[in-house]
Amino acid sequence: MDKIKFVYAFTEGDGKNKKLLGGKGANLCEMTQIGLNVPPGFTITTEACLGYLDAGHRPPAGLMQEVHQHMAQLEKVTGKGFGDVNNPLLVSVRSGSAISMPGMMDTILNLGLNSETLQGIIDQTGDERFAYDAYRRFVQLFGKVALGMPDELFDDPFDAIKKREGAKEDIALTAENLREITGLFLDAVHGHTGKPFPHDPIEQLEIAIQAVFNSWMGKRAVDYRREFNITPKMANGTAVNVCTMVFGNRGFDSATGVGFTRNPATGENIMFGEYLVNAQGEDVVAGIRTPKPIARMGEEMPSLYQQLGELRDKLESHYREVQDFEFTIERGQLYCLQTRNGKMNAHAMVRTSVEMTESGLIDKEEALLRIDPEVLQQMLFPQLDPNHQATPLAQGLSASPGAVCGRAVFDADRAEQMGKSGELVILVREETKPEDIHGFFASQGILTSRGGKTSHAAVVARGMGKPCVSGAEGIHVDTHARKATIGETVIKEGELLTIDGTSGNIYLGVVPTVEAEFPSDLKTLLSWADKMSRLKVMANADSPQDAIRALSYGAQGIGLCRTERMFNASDRLPIVLAMIVADTLEQRQDALDKLLPIQRKDFYDLFEVMSPHPVTIRLLDPPIHEFLPSEPQLISEIEHLRQLSSTTRGVDILADTIKLLSPSDVEGIPKINSLVDARTVDAAIEKKEAILKKLRSLHEVNPMLGHRGVRLGITFPEIYTMQIRAILEASAECTKNGIENHPEIMVPQVCTAEELKSVSKLVRSIQQQVEADIGRKLIFKFGSMLEVVRACMRADKLAEEADFFSFGTNDLTQATFSFSREDAENKFLPMYNEVKILRDNPFEVLDTNGVGKLMELAIKWGREVNPDMKIGICGEHGGHPASISFCHHIGLSYVSCSAPRVPIARLAAAHAALKESPAELEKSAK
Ligand code: PEP
Ligand code: MG
């Protein structure tokens, strides 16, 4: 058997094999092989990492020999020697898994330094300050990452010396200061580990490689993978990249920076990034010094700026995606150290994808597939109300757009705690670090006082689509005292703040926000999506306003209008109450006669707004007691009214008595009894008592399984009659007025074909009457919801009566699991998800194994009877991307979801169709 190869030089590794070499390693290989100036190095595979972890944290046989051989090769290529006192080779050791997990694992720089090679660097560069700076960075990173030492053991002595020397920035420290600091760091290592700092570069390298392997199972990395659902299939183990060090801190002809080939916040097609002269990469990323915008380089280092522009063009035309790259300039020589697909917010992702398609760099399919449907949610972010009058308290950098308000918290744990209790929080930090990640998850927005637009806080917030203001230097954050000061203003923990990641402004208190617009790039992208999709996307909407919004988001019709929501408006609730409380058919009919024109107008307006798209109207569904107040409320109201009745009588008596007391002054006696009169109060009591009596008579132990839906329609046919007539008359009136309309009458909670037949009969008889009145045929569809298990089992029979089916997966999930949809989500479901009894919340993510099976059966049986049957879904799952993909595969005709999810559903529907294409199937099979 061939020996497994664990190490690949950048010149030989397969740049497409991210699974084996990690994203960073594969890119280093690819960049090297397409001729970019990458410092020489090699990649240790993810297989080696897994082998190491599997063997109880022991390097797999042969790994270290291969590493040694590659180091020898590196020495040859660079002409330097690892541990060579005269011409020392220094390397960086970096992690990198198949899926980018920014900042989640560890990196060690300047490895190979010790007291002897240090002297070599000093002799070679003649720059003692540079050499000590490199050494102290190495000891610090090695101590932290490889030896597990806490930050403070390094930060405290470092800050103490900076303070003593009055140095504001690290750059102000002298060689002597750095030498002293290095000594303190070496002592700290000795003190912490009980052993001197490892001197032998080979030993340093072996320890460092193992530390990077270990970081794969570190808490940060594990949390990150869990949060972003990164499964072992997507990324398993980290690769380790060993790369020759190049130095951006070799003087004023050296620099380091990070760049994006396009602006990651707006998508604008100009290079974006930041750099620092005479600095090392970590200074930029960690936000230790505030860097300069990349455009400044055009003035400061014009020829290098031009080279950087060329590098950017090569990266984009090769990778055909926006790249996030790191570069270093060492004494006038530009090196590209890393590139990866840039993490962008949704706005930028959509804009760059559309622009790259329009410029011919990618095709429409690629543009669509590279955007995760769920991220479109970000585009509907609120912005500050343009009419607000608030004055900003401070300004920072606009690191991630969107405006948000929340309570200030000063550490990630507290953010998590408050977030869990339902508070909206803003995490306020001097700068953030990867270990703050749980605080990001719990926060609405992030505010930092240090760091640029590519600092950790900015990058992570952007990736998550959360608003972020970074580098707000006017703020002094005191984490221990849990407060921040801005000039005279003190912000304590829990105080409300508003941050605007679009402008960088920070406000005290709540500033009103407004909904975001729907940008034209997104419209373009989604118009491409619609052309690729097989599923239509409809909206659940109950009012013309909702319908207009849904249309503006691209809905192709209304898949569910819940008519009960129309009954709740204040102008009709009294009539609905009268209908419910009615004791006789005449009384009920009287109320329904009043409701008819109102409902007719409701439907007319909807048809008009949605014309020429279909509008699916569901006949009344909930148990009618839902329109009545609760029993305790009624009892308390009656009690108050009784007290008022007695008071009113007392007031009447008082008024009469005053006349007796001063008969000569009757005119001047105030009309104290004019405000409420006893008869009105008595009438109110009577009404409330009637409602209470009705409420008690309607009481059910399990109302959701009780007298509702079609059962209501069959027992009170006059209610459905009114609704059906309103729909058909509205349709007739629209047609008369030249408005094309396509009503679909939908019956809820059906479980037997007989129920559907009974409503169908009603519909046909009203149809005949309306047609006779207007002298014309009506065109509409009649269908059934499938939301109880029996309906699915009898789909063939129902299909004989119905033109269409719509799966009500909210109720169908409830019915399939026998989980109350009202209670499960805040009782046992969170625990079920936590202990993995259920992987997802089935009310959010369609349970394809159970509910999905029922759907498949119903579709099969329904279409055996009626092959062209239109079948859709209108439960919440209709807006969930994975569920939409399932709906596509089982052959649904449409999905219907709430208006804000329509864009997500349109893209998800296109993804489902595109992923079925032979090219994509081949890709996923690989
Ligand atoms: C359903 O049950 O999925 C449905 C859409 O109806 P509702 O949520 O109104 O019960
Ligand atoms: Mg339902």
Tab-separated table of C-alpha atoms and ligand atoms in Angstrom, residues 618 621 708 749 785 787 808 810-811 821, ligand 2:
chain	number	residue	atom	x	y	z
A	618	ARG	CA	-59.440	30.419	3.040
A	621	ASP	CA	-60.958	28.597	10.215
A	708	ARG	CA	-63.348	24.950	13.806
A	749	GLN	CA	-59.292	21.484	8.341
A	785	MET	CA	-56.138	22.482	2.697
A	787	GLU	CA	-53.539	19.875	7.329
A	808	GLY	CA	-51.124	23.601	5.939
A	810	ASN	CA	-48.357	24.203	10.696
A	811	ASP	CA	-51.355	22.124	11.614
A	821	ARG	CA	-48.148	24.152	18.202
B	2	MG	MG	-53.997	25.543	9.812
